[in-house]
PDB file of C-alpha atoms in Angstrom:
ATOM      1  CA  UNK A   1     -39.238 -43.009 -48.724  1.00 46.00           C
ATOM      2  CA  UNK A   2     -35.668 -43.516 -49.891  1.00 49.00           C
ATOM      3  CA  UNK A   3     -35.085 -39.762 -49.966  1.00 46.00           C
ATOM      4  CA  UNK A   4     -36.250 -39.266 -46.371  1.00 55.00           C
ATOM      5  CA  UNK A   5     -34.013 -42.103 -45.146  1.00 47.00           C
ATOM      6  CA  UNK A   6     -31.002 -40.615 -46.865  1.00 51.00           C
ATOM      7  CA  UNK A   7     -31.821 -37.243 -45.409  1.00 51.00           C
ATOM      8  CA  UNK A   8     -32.008 -38.664 -41.862  1.00 45.00           C
ATOM      9  CA  UNK A   9     -28.680 -40.472 -42.257  1.00 45.00           C
ATOM     10  CA  UNK A  10     -27.059 -37.308 -43.563  1.00 50.00           C
ATOM     11  CA  UNK A  11     -28.463 -35.257 -40.674  1.00 54.00           C
ATOM     12  CA  UNK A  12     -27.187 -37.746 -38.067  1.00 46.00           C
ATOM     13  CA  UNK A  13     -23.742 -37.866 -39.699  1.00 53.00           C
ATOM     14  CA  UNK A  14     -23.542 -34.093 -39.740  1.00 51.00           C
ATOM     15  CA  UNK A  15     -24.515 -33.893 -36.075  1.00 50.00           C
ATOM     16  CA  UNK A  16     -21.930 -36.482 -35.074  1.00 46.00           C
ATOM     17  CA  UNK A  17     -19.245 -34.661 -37.032  1.00 48.00           C
ATOM     18  CA  UNK A  18     -19.989 -31.247 -35.576  1.00 48.00           C
ATOM     19  CA  UNK A  19     -20.917 -32.172 -31.995  1.00 46.00           C
ATOM     20  CA  UNK A  20     -19.568 -35.634 -31.246  1.00 46.00           C
ATOM     21  CA  UNK A  21     -19.628 -35.321 -27.450  1.00 44.00           C
ATOM     22  CA  UNK A  22     -23.073 -33.725 -27.229  1.00 43.00           C
ATOM     23  CA  UNK A  23     -24.546 -36.234 -29.660  1.00 38.00           C
ATOM     24  CA  UNK A  24     -23.543 -39.137 -27.402  1.00 39.00           C
ATOM     25  CA  UNK A  25     -24.593 -37.330 -24.257  1.00 40.00           C
ATOM     26  CA  UNK A  26     -21.015 -36.857 -23.029  1.00 55.00           C
ATOM     27  CA  UNK A  27     -19.395 -33.744 -21.597  1.00 71.00           C
ATOM     28  CA  UNK A  28     -16.614 -31.786 -23.175  1.00 89.00           C
ATOM     29  CA  UNK A  29     -13.854 -29.430 -22.107  1.00 93.00           C
ATOM     30  CA  UNK A  30     -15.059 -25.845 -21.644  1.00 95.00           C
ATOM     31  CA  UNK A  31     -12.716 -23.085 -22.772  1.00 94.00           C
ATOM     32  CA  UNK A  32     -12.509 -20.308 -20.194  1.00 94.00           C
ATOM     33  CA  UNK A  33     -10.914 -16.911 -20.716  1.00 91.00           C
ATOM     34  CA  UNK A  34     -10.848 -13.494 -19.110  1.00 87.00           C
ATOM     35  CA  UNK A  35     -14.381 -12.652 -20.211  1.00 88.00           C
ATOM     36  CA  UNK A  36     -16.197 -15.742 -18.939  1.00 92.00           C
ATOM     37  CA  UNK A  37     -13.959 -17.091 -16.141  1.00 92.00           C
ATOM     38  CA  UNK A  38     -16.504 -16.043 -13.476  1.00 90.00           C
ATOM     39  CA  UNK A  39     -18.645 -19.012 -14.503  1.00 92.00           C
ATOM     40  CA  UNK A  40     -16.451 -21.192 -12.289  1.00 92.00           C
ATOM     41  CA  UNK A  41     -17.562 -19.288  -9.182  1.00 91.00           C
ATOM     42  CA  UNK A  42     -20.752 -21.359  -9.106  1.00 90.00           C
ATOM     43  CA  UNK A  43     -21.085 -25.167  -9.009  1.00 91.00           C
ATOM     44  CA  UNK A  44     -18.140 -27.594  -9.039  1.00 94.00           C
ATOM     45  CA  UNK A  45     -15.291 -27.325 -11.532  1.00 95.00           C
ATOM     46  CA  UNK A  46     -11.935 -28.822 -12.458  1.00 96.00           C
ATOM     47  CA  UNK A  47      -9.857 -26.242 -14.335  1.00 96.00           C
ATOM     48  CA  UNK A  48      -6.531 -26.743 -16.070  1.00 96.00           C
ATOM     49  CA  UNK A  49      -4.134 -23.899 -16.885  1.00 96.00           C
ATOM     50  CA  UNK A  50      -1.981 -24.763 -19.879  1.00 95.00           C
ATOM     51  CA  UNK A  51       0.076 -23.329 -22.721  1.00 94.00           C
ATOM     52  CA  UNK A  52       0.254 -24.698 -26.301  1.00 93.00           C
ATOM     53  CA  UNK A  53       4.072 -24.757 -26.229  1.00 93.00           C
ATOM     54  CA  UNK A  54       4.241 -26.759 -22.959  1.00 94.00           C
ATOM     55  CA  UNK A  55       5.195 -30.461 -23.541  1.00 94.00           C
ATOM     56  CA  UNK A  56       3.560 -31.611 -20.281  1.00 94.00           C
ATOM     57  CA  UNK A  57       0.355 -29.817 -21.252  1.00 94.00           C
ATOM     58  CA  UNK A  58       0.303 -31.534 -24.645  1.00 94.00           C
ATOM     59  CA  UNK A  59       0.780 -34.892 -22.938  1.00 94.00           C
ATOM     60  CA  UNK A  60      -2.113 -34.180 -20.557  1.00 95.00           C
ATOM     61  CA  UNK A  61      -4.521 -33.023 -23.280  1.00 94.00           C
ATOM     62  CA  UNK A  62      -5.983 -36.462 -24.256  1.00 95.00           C
ATOM     63  CA  UNK A  63      -6.292 -37.481 -20.589  1.00 95.00           C
ATOM     64  CA  UNK A  64      -8.068 -34.243 -19.768  1.00 96.00           C
ATOM     65  CA  UNK A  65     -10.435 -34.662 -22.699  1.00 95.00           C
ATOM     66  CA  UNK A  66     -11.270 -38.225 -21.601  1.00 94.00           C
ATOM     67  CA  UNK A  67     -11.843 -37.020 -18.042  1.00 95.00           C
ATOM     68  CA  UNK A  68     -14.175 -34.335 -19.357  1.00 94.00           C
ATOM     69  CA  UNK A  69     -16.296 -37.020 -21.050  1.00 93.00           C
ATOM     70  CA  UNK A  70     -17.262 -38.224 -17.553  1.00 93.00           C
ATOM     71  CA  UNK A  71     -18.080 -34.763 -16.247  1.00 92.00           C
ATOM     72  CA  UNK A  72     -21.863 -35.237 -16.477  1.00 92.00           C
ATOM     73  CA  UNK A  73     -21.716 -38.533 -14.586  1.00 91.00           C
ATOM     74  CA  UNK A  74     -19.571 -36.898 -11.890  1.00 92.00           C
ATOM     75  CA  UNK A  75     -21.792 -33.834 -11.714  1.00 92.00           C
ATOM     76  CA  UNK A  76     -18.964 -31.387 -12.413  1.00 94.00           C
ATOM     77  CA  UNK A  77     -17.677 -29.204 -15.204  1.00 94.00           C
ATOM     78  CA  UNK A  78     -14.214 -29.589 -16.737  1.00 96.00           C
ATOM     79  CA  UNK A  79     -12.500 -26.541 -18.247  1.00 96.00           C
ATOM     80  CA  UNK A  80      -9.133 -25.289 -19.402  1.00 95.00           C
ATOM     81  CA  UNK A  81      -7.472 -21.860 -19.671  1.00 95.00           C
ATOM     82  CA  UNK A  82      -4.801 -20.890 -22.204  1.00 94.00           C
ATOM     83  CA  UNK A  83      -2.410 -18.617 -20.303  1.00 91.00           C
ATOM     84  CA  UNK A  84      -0.919 -17.238 -23.524  1.00 89.00           C
ATOM     85  CA  UNK A  85      -4.243 -15.700 -24.531  1.00 89.00           C
ATOM     86  CA  UNK A  86      -5.444 -14.984 -20.971  1.00 88.00           C
ATOM     87  CA  UNK A  87      -2.403 -13.639 -19.080  1.00 85.00           C
ATOM     88  CA  UNK A  88      -4.664 -11.874 -16.603  1.00 86.00           C
ATOM     89  CA  UNK A  89      -6.026 -15.191 -15.346  1.00 88.00           C
ATOM     90  CA  UNK A  90      -2.539 -16.610 -14.855  1.00 85.00           C
ATOM     91  CA  UNK A  91      -1.788 -13.610 -12.628  1.00 85.00           C
ATOM     92  CA  UNK A  92      -5.116 -13.833 -10.836  1.00 88.00           C
ATOM     93  CA  UNK A  93      -4.473 -17.510  -9.959  1.00 90.00           C
ATOM     94  CA  UNK A  94      -0.669 -17.018  -9.506  1.00 86.00           C
ATOM     95  CA  UNK A  95       0.174 -19.761 -11.991  1.00 89.00           C
ATOM     96  CA  UNK A  96       3.912 -20.435 -11.711  1.00 87.00           C
ATOM     97  CA  UNK A  97       4.068 -23.911 -13.298  1.00 90.00           C
ATOM     98  CA  UNK A  98       2.313 -25.629 -16.192  1.00 92.00           C
ATOM     99  CA  UNK A  99       0.026 -27.436 -16.194  1.00 93.00           C
ATOM    100  CA  UNK A 100      -1.707 -26.206 -13.028  1.00 95.00           C
ATOM    101  CA  UNK A 101      -5.040 -27.725 -12.001  1.00 96.00           C
ATOM    102  CA  UNK A 102      -7.584 -26.183  -9.636  1.00 95.00           C
ATOM    103  CA  UNK A 103     -10.689 -27.625  -8.021  1.00 95.00           C
ATOM    104  CA  UNK A 104     -13.388 -24.988  -7.556  1.00 94.00           C
ATOM    105  CA  UNK A 105     -16.582 -25.412  -5.530  1.00 94.00           C
ATOM    106  CA  UNK A 106     -18.903 -22.418  -5.171  1.00 90.00           C
ATOM    107  CA  UNK A 107     -16.052 -19.940  -5.078  1.00 88.00           C
ATOM    108  CA  UNK A 108     -13.645 -22.023  -2.948  1.00 92.00           C
ATOM    109  CA  UNK A 109     -10.348 -22.739  -4.695  1.00 94.00           C
ATOM    110  CA  UNK A 110      -8.063 -25.714  -4.033  1.00 94.00           C
ATOM    111  CA  UNK A 111      -4.998 -26.630  -6.059  1.00 94.00           C
ATOM    112  CA  UNK A 112      -4.722 -30.232  -7.222  1.00 95.00           C
ATOM    113  CA  UNK A 113      -1.330 -31.905  -6.626  1.00 92.00           C
ATOM    114  CA  UNK A 114      -2.187 -35.578  -7.347  1.00 91.00           C
ATOM    115  CA  UNK A 115      -1.382 -37.904 -10.220  1.00 92.00           C
ATOM    116  CA  UNK A 116      -2.410 -36.661 -13.646  1.00 93.00           C
ATOM    117  CA  UNK A 117      -4.434 -39.542 -15.018  1.00 94.00           C
ATOM    118  CA  UNK A 118      -8.146 -40.132 -15.535  1.00 92.00           C
ATOM    119  CA  UNK A 119      -8.644 -42.547 -12.617  1.00 93.00           C
ATOM    120  CA  UNK A 120      -6.941 -40.192 -10.175  1.00 94.00           C
ATOM    121  CA  UNK A 121      -9.070 -37.284 -11.353  1.00 95.00           C
ATOM    122  CA  UNK A 122     -12.276 -39.331 -11.035  1.00 94.00           C
ATOM    123  CA  UNK A 123     -11.434 -40.675  -7.560  1.00 94.00           C
ATOM    124  CA  UNK A 124     -10.524 -37.136  -6.467  1.00 95.00           C
ATOM    125  CA  UNK A 125     -14.116 -36.119  -7.275  1.00 95.00           C
ATOM    126  CA  UNK A 126     -16.030 -39.294  -6.398  1.00 93.00           C
ATOM    127  CA  UNK A 127     -14.320 -39.857  -3.032  1.00 93.00           C
ATOM    128  CA  UNK A 128     -14.230 -36.125  -2.281  1.00 92.00           C
ATOM    129  CA  UNK A 129     -10.524 -36.120  -1.653  1.00 93.00           C
ATOM    130  CA  UNK A 130     -10.578 -32.397  -2.168  1.00 92.00           C
ATOM    131  CA  UNK A 131     -12.018 -32.066   1.365  1.00 92.00           C
ATOM    132  CA  UNK A 132      -8.580 -32.976   2.757  1.00 92.00           C
ATOM    133  CA  UNK A 133      -7.049 -29.916   1.086  1.00 92.00           C
ATOM    134  CA  UNK A 134      -7.075 -26.459   2.644  1.00 91.00           C
ATOM    135  CA  UNK A 135      -8.806 -23.893   0.442  1.00 91.00           C
ATOM    136  CA  UNK A 136      -6.877 -20.881  -0.732  1.00 90.00           C
ATOM    137  CA  UNK A 137      -7.160 -18.113   1.926  1.00 89.00           C
ATOM    138  CA  UNK A 138      -9.383 -15.154   1.229  1.00 83.00           C
ATOM    139  CA  UNK A 139      -6.477 -12.736   0.799  1.00 85.00           C
ATOM    140  CA  UNK A 140      -5.185 -14.900  -2.090  1.00 83.00           C
ATOM    141  CA  UNK A 141      -8.585 -15.701  -3.559  1.00 84.00           C
ATOM    142  CA  UNK A 142      -8.691 -15.136  -7.340  1.00 86.00           C
ATOM    143  CA  UNK A 143     -12.074 -13.468  -6.896  1.00 83.00           C
ATOM    144  CA  UNK A 144     -10.695 -10.771  -4.533  1.00 81.00           C
ATOM    145  CA  UNK A 145     -10.154  -7.161  -5.539  1.00 80.00           C
ATOM    146  CA  UNK A 146      -6.375  -7.075  -5.102  1.00 76.00           C
ATOM    147  CA  UNK A 147      -5.932 -10.236  -7.168  1.00 77.00           C
ATOM    148  CA  UNK A 148      -7.937  -8.527  -9.874  1.00 75.00           C
ATOM    149  CA  UNK A 149      -5.429  -5.660  -9.730  1.00 75.00           C
ATOM    150  CA  UNK A 150      -2.642  -8.233 -10.042  1.00 75.00           C
ATOM    151  CA  UNK A 151      -4.340  -9.562 -13.168  1.00 68.00           C
ATOM    152  CA  UNK A 152      -4.161  -6.107 -14.764  1.00 71.00           C
ATOM    153  CA  UNK A 153      -0.446  -5.892 -13.992  1.00 74.00           C
ATOM    154  CA  UNK A 154       0.069  -9.238 -15.718  1.00 70.00           C
ATOM    155  CA  UNK A 155      -1.810  -7.919 -18.737  1.00 72.00           C
ATOM    156  CA  UNK A 156       0.415  -4.858 -18.780  1.00 73.00           C
ATOM    157  CA  UNK A 157       3.547  -7.004 -18.633  1.00 71.00           C
ATOM    158  CA  UNK A 158       2.354  -9.063 -21.591  1.00 70.00           C
ATOM    159  CA  UNK A 159       1.601  -5.889 -23.529  1.00 73.00           C
ATOM    160  CA  UNK A 160       5.079  -4.491 -22.842  1.00 75.00           C
ATOM    161  CA  UNK A 161       6.610  -7.774 -23.893  1.00 72.00           C
ATOM    162  CA  UNK A 162       4.682  -7.687 -27.170  1.00 73.00           C
ATOM    163  CA  UNK A 163       5.884  -4.124 -27.809  1.00 78.00           C
ATOM    164  CA  UNK A 164       9.457  -5.172 -27.037  1.00 76.00           C
ATOM    165  CA  UNK A 165       9.273  -8.069 -29.519  1.00 76.00           C
ATOM    166  CA  UNK A 166       7.759  -5.865 -32.183  1.00 79.00           C
ATOM    167  CA  UNK A 167      10.475  -3.230 -31.802  1.00 79.00           C
ATOM    168  CA  UNK A 168      13.146  -5.868 -32.325  1.00 80.00           C
ATOM    169  CA  UNK A 169      11.460  -7.953 -35.043  1.00 80.00           C
ATOM    170  CA  UNK A 170       9.579  -5.364 -37.102  1.00 80.00           C
ATOM    171  CA  UNK A 171      11.847  -2.334 -36.660  1.00 80.00           C
ATOM    172  CA  UNK A 172      15.161  -4.135 -36.269  1.00 81.00           C
ATOM    173  CA  UNK A 173      16.190  -2.404 -33.028  1.00 81.00           C
ATOM    174  CA  UNK A 174      18.837  -4.084 -30.877  1.00 86.00           C
ATOM    175  CA  UNK A 175      17.929  -5.299 -27.422  1.00 83.00           C
ATOM    176  CA  UNK A 176      19.707  -2.429 -25.678  1.00 83.00           C
ATOM    177  CA  UNK A 177      17.854   0.067 -27.902  1.00 81.00           C
ATOM    178  CA  UNK A 178      14.489  -1.327 -26.845  1.00 80.00           C
ATOM    179  CA  UNK A 179      15.549  -1.255 -23.190  1.00 81.00           C
ATOM    180  CA  UNK A 180      16.703   2.352 -23.570  1.00 85.00           C
ATOM    181  CA  UNK A 181      13.317   3.368 -24.976  1.00 84.00           C
ATOM    182  CA  UNK A 182      11.527   1.690 -22.079  1.00 78.00           C
ATOM    183  CA  UNK A 183      13.861   3.362 -19.557  1.00 86.00           C
ATOM    184  CA  UNK A 184      13.273   6.854 -20.977  1.00 88.00           C
ATOM    185  CA  UNK A 185       9.515   6.234 -21.162  1.00 84.00           C
ATOM    186  CA  UNK A 186       9.519   5.071 -17.531  1.00 85.00           C
ATOM    187  CA  UNK A 187      11.381   8.195 -16.348  1.00 90.00           C
ATOM    188  CA  UNK A 188       9.102  10.566 -18.286  1.00 89.00           C
ATOM    189  CA  UNK A 189       5.960   8.770 -17.139  1.00 85.00           C
ATOM    190  CA  UNK A 190       7.143   8.800 -13.507  1.00 89.00           C
ATOM    191  CA  UNK A 191       7.862  12.541 -13.689  1.00 90.00           C
ATOM    192  CA  UNK A 192       4.417  13.252 -15.133  1.00 90.00           C
ATOM    193  CA  UNK A 193       2.686  11.148 -12.505  1.00 89.00           C
ATOM    194  CA  UNK A 194       4.668  12.872  -9.742  1.00 91.00           C
ATOM    195  CA  UNK A 195       3.713  16.300 -11.108  1.00 90.00           C
ATOM    196  CA  UNK A 196       0.058  15.303 -11.262  1.00 92.00           C
ATOM    197  CA  UNK A 197       0.167  14.051  -7.673  1.00 90.00           C
ATOM    198  CA  UNK A 198       1.804  17.263  -6.408  1.00 89.00           C
ATOM    199  CA  UNK A 199      -0.734  19.450  -8.222  1.00 90.00           C
ATOM    200  CA  UNK A 200      -3.599  17.343  -6.891  1.00 90.00           C
ATOM    201  CA  UNK A 201      -2.339  17.572  -3.296  1.00 89.00           C
ATOM    202  CA  UNK A 202      -1.836  21.346  -3.599  1.00 84.00           C
ATOM    203  CA  UNK A 203      -5.360  21.702  -4.953  1.00 85.00           C
ATOM    204  CA  UNK A 204      -6.953  19.601  -2.221  1.00 86.00           C
ATOM    205  CA  UNK A 205      -4.785  20.904   0.645  1.00 83.00           C
ATOM    206  CA  UNK A 206      -3.612  24.431  -0.269  1.00 84.00           C
ATOM    207  CA  UNK A 207      -0.969  26.159   1.853  1.00 77.00           C
ATOM    208  CA  UNK A 208      -2.242  28.665   4.418  1.00 74.00           C
ATOM    209  CA  UNK A 209      -1.137  32.313   3.827  1.00 70.00           C
ATOM    210  CA  UNK A 210       1.269  33.740   6.399  1.00 65.00           C
ATOM    211  CA  UNK A 211      -0.315  36.212   8.875  1.00 62.00           C
ATOM    212  CA  UNK A 212       1.827  39.259   9.831  1.00 59.00           C
ATOM    213  CA  UNK A 213       2.509  39.770  13.563  1.00 57.00           C
ATOM    214  CA  UNK A 214       3.002  43.108  15.304  1.00 58.00           C
ATOM    215  CA  UNK A 215       6.031  43.469  17.556  1.00 57.00           C
ATOM    216  CA  UNK A 216       7.243  46.469  19.554  1.00 57.00           C
ATOM    217  CA  UNK A 217      10.919  47.102  18.934  1.00 51.00           C
ATOM    218  CA  UNK A 218      12.517  50.181  20.467  1.00 55.00           C
ATOM    219  CA  UNK A 219       9.123  51.801  21.077  1.00 52.00           C
ATOM    220  CA  UNK A 220       8.098  51.351  17.419  1.00 51.00           C
ATOM    221  CA  UNK A 221       5.391  48.891  16.275  1.00 51.00           C
ATOM    222  CA  UNK A 222       6.483  46.762  13.371  1.00 51.00           C
ATOM    223  CA  UNK A 223       4.663  44.075  11.355  1.00 52.00           C
ATOM    224  CA  UNK A 224       6.821  41.032  10.764  1.00 49.00           C
ATOM    225  CA  UNK A 225       6.206  37.712   9.035  1.00 49.00           C
ATOM    226  CA  UNK A 226       6.831  34.305  10.505  1.00 47.00           C
ATOM    227  CA  UNK A 227      10.177  34.085   8.762  1.00 45.00           C
ATOM    228  CA  UNK A 228      11.376  37.355  10.364  1.00 48.00           C
ATOM    229  CA  UNK A 229      10.477  36.409  13.934  1.00 49.00           C
ATOM    230  CA  UNK A 230      13.959  35.145  14.689  1.00 49.00           C
ATOM    231  CA  UNK A 231      15.588  38.462  13.718  1.00 48.00           C
ATOM    232  CA  UNK A 232      13.068  40.443  15.749  1.00 45.00           C
ATOM    233  CA  UNK A 233      13.542  38.205  18.758  1.00 47.00           C
ATOM    234  CA  UNK A 234      17.296  38.686  18.542  1.00 48.00           C
ATOM    235  CA  UNK A 235      16.809  42.445  18.358  1.00 45.00           C
ATOM    236  CA  UNK A 236      14.463  42.428  21.331  1.00 46.00           C
ATOM    237  CA  UNK A 237      16.902  40.317  23.326  1.00 47.00           C
ATOM    238  CA  UNK A 238      19.739  42.680  22.565  1.00 46.00           C
ATOM    239  CA  UNK A 239      17.681  45.719  23.585  1.00 50.00           C
ATOM    240  CA  UNK A 240      16.465  43.942  26.693  1.00 49.00           C
ATOM    241  CA  UNK A 241      19.947  42.932  27.743  1.00 50.00           C
ATOM    242  CA  UNK A 242      21.252  46.476  27.141  1.00 49.00           C
ATOM    243  CA  UNK A 243      18.437  48.000  29.208  1.00 50.00           C
ATOM    244  CA  UNK A 244      19.001  45.513  32.028  1.00 50.00           C
ATOM    245  CA  UNK A 245      22.690  46.399  32.072  1.00 50.00           C
ATOM    246  CA  UNK A 246      21.773  50.100  32.280  1.00 50.00           C
ATOM    247  CA  UNK A 247      19.393  49.398  35.165  1.00 51.00           C
ATOM    248  CA  UNK A 248      22.032  47.421  37.026  1.00 53.00           C
ATOM    249  CA  UNK A 249      24.567  50.255  36.522  1.00 48.00           C
ATOM    250  CA  UNK A 250      22.120  52.911  37.677  1.00 51.00           C
ATOM    251  CA  UNK A 251      21.134  50.779  40.672  1.00 51.00           C
ATOM    252  CA  UNK A 252      24.738  50.302  41.750  1.00 50.00           C
ATOM    253  CA  UNK A 253      25.513  54.005  41.411  1.00 50.00           C
ATOM    254  CA  UNK A 254      22.418  55.008  43.401  1.00 51.00           C
ATOM    255  CA  UNK A 255      23.371  52.496  46.120  1.00 50.00           C
ATOM    256  CA  UNK A 256      26.831  54.037  46.432  1.00 48.00           C
ATOM    257  CA  UNK A 257      25.338  57.546  46.745  1.00 52.00           C
ATOM    258  CA  UNK A 258      22.989  56.361  49.532  1.00 52.00           C
ATOM    259  CA  UNK A 259      25.898  54.923  51.489  1.00 55.00           C
ATOM    260  CA  UNK A 260      27.795  58.241  51.208  1.00 54.00           C
ATOM    261  CA  UNK A 261      24.764  60.148  52.496  1.00 54.00           C
ATOM    262  CA  UNK A 262      24.416  57.818  55.502  1.00 55.00           C
ATOM    263  CA  UNK A 263      28.053  58.289  56.417  1.00 55.00           C
ATOM    264  CA  UNK A 264      27.661  62.092  56.240  1.00 54.00           C
ATOM    265  CA  UNK A 265      24.608  61.910  58.541  1.00 51.00           C
ATOM    266  CA  UNK A 266      26.565  59.870  61.053  1.00 51.00           C
ATOM    267  CA  UNK A 267      29.352  62.448  61.026  1.00 50.00           C
ATOM    268  CA  UNK A 268      26.875  65.279  61.640  1.00 51.00           C
ATOM    269  CA  UNK A 269      25.276  63.612  64.694  1.00 48.00           C
ATOM    270  CA  UNK A 270      26.875  64.625  68.072  1.00 47.00           C
ATOM    271  CA  UNK A 271      28.953  62.047  69.760  1.00 47.00           C
ATOM    272  CA  UNK A 272      27.369  60.478  72.817  1.00 50.00           C
ATOM    273  CA  UNK A 273      29.560  59.245  75.694  1.00 51.00           C
ATOM    274  CA  UNK A 274      28.191  57.125  78.530  1.00 53.00           C
ATOM    275  CA  UNK A 275      28.030  58.950  81.950  1.00 52.00           C
ATOM    276  CA  UNK A 276      30.653  58.062  84.521  1.00 54.00           C
ATOM    277  CA  UNK A 277      29.602  56.166  87.677  1.00 53.00           C
ATOM    278  CA  UNK A 278      30.486  59.039  90.014  1.00 56.00           C
ATOM    279  CA  UNK A 279      28.382  61.621  88.227  1.00 57.00           C
ATOM    280  CA  UNK A 280      24.755  62.409  89.303  1.00 57.00           C
ATOM    281  CA  UNK A 281      23.427  60.823  86.160  1.00 54.00           C
ATOM    282  CA  UNK A 282      25.355  57.665  86.871  1.00 56.00           C
ATOM    283  CA  UNK A 283      24.096  57.481  90.447  1.00 57.00           C
ATOM    284  CA  UNK A 284      20.486  57.955  89.305  1.00 56.00           C
ATOM    285  CA  UNK A 285      20.864  55.121  86.811  1.00 59.00           C
ATOM    286  CA  UNK A 286      22.206  52.795  89.520  1.00 60.00           C
ATOM    287  CA  UNK A 287      19.230  53.595  91.848  1.00 60.00           C
ATOM    288  CA  UNK A 288      16.731  52.818  89.052  1.00 61.00           C
ATOM    289  CA  UNK A 289      18.483  49.457  88.419  1.00 55.00           C
ATOM    290  CA  UNK A 290      18.223  48.494  92.138  1.00 59.00           C
ATOM    291  CA  UNK A 291      14.548  49.365  92.298  1.00 53.00           C
ATOM    292  CA  UNK A 292      13.894  47.230  89.268  1.00 53.00           C
ATOM    293  CA  UNK A 293      15.609  44.268  90.974  1.00 50.00           C
TER     294      UNK A 293
END
């Protein structure tokens, strides 16, 4: 009997030590990170973004833990995100100040700007003060595709920063040396990406081969490419202008010859003089004119 009682007391003490909040039926702060953050897309949440080195975050920690103890009574879940270990989430939510608090209800995000104490947090939930706030628009929603791409860029920036610190601390490089390495790597990487893009475009949209065109130049058929069309056109224009000049010259010379021939014909024709009024022909003409009148 005494052994079983001691065993029960020991079991209860162990449970209280390991899970104090769960043993008393109280909620606790849930740690979210980049692998499980999608849990907040369902139900109602209050999420804090913090950093261990932030003085304001350290001051808010006991208040946030006390607020989380009332989460079951309020019907919500209280969580926190460490931006130093989850840089992608800080980029996804565009966290620019610490601590930053969000209210999330079934995928709708609203940023909390009220007083940071337990009573204010509880009244914000109980009185549904979050309804007075406009939700974040869809184009800035942390669950959207482009904000996910932003999260990857934030991860990349943190990775580059870690490499920069390691080059200076572990390898003893000066700051300008690390910057020089990053500059050269950026130029080389940009050149490689540009080459890959050019090769891909040439493969998908190859250039069409030039088709030769036949032109008649000076009575001779010639095949010319597109690049030689200008020279051929110039040659054709020159030949055409020369031939037109020849035609004009020949036409003018032939016209002059025709005029000479007409003058010779006029000279060969006998001269005709009108008959005098006293002659028989003149009298006959006068009688015909009277009859006509």
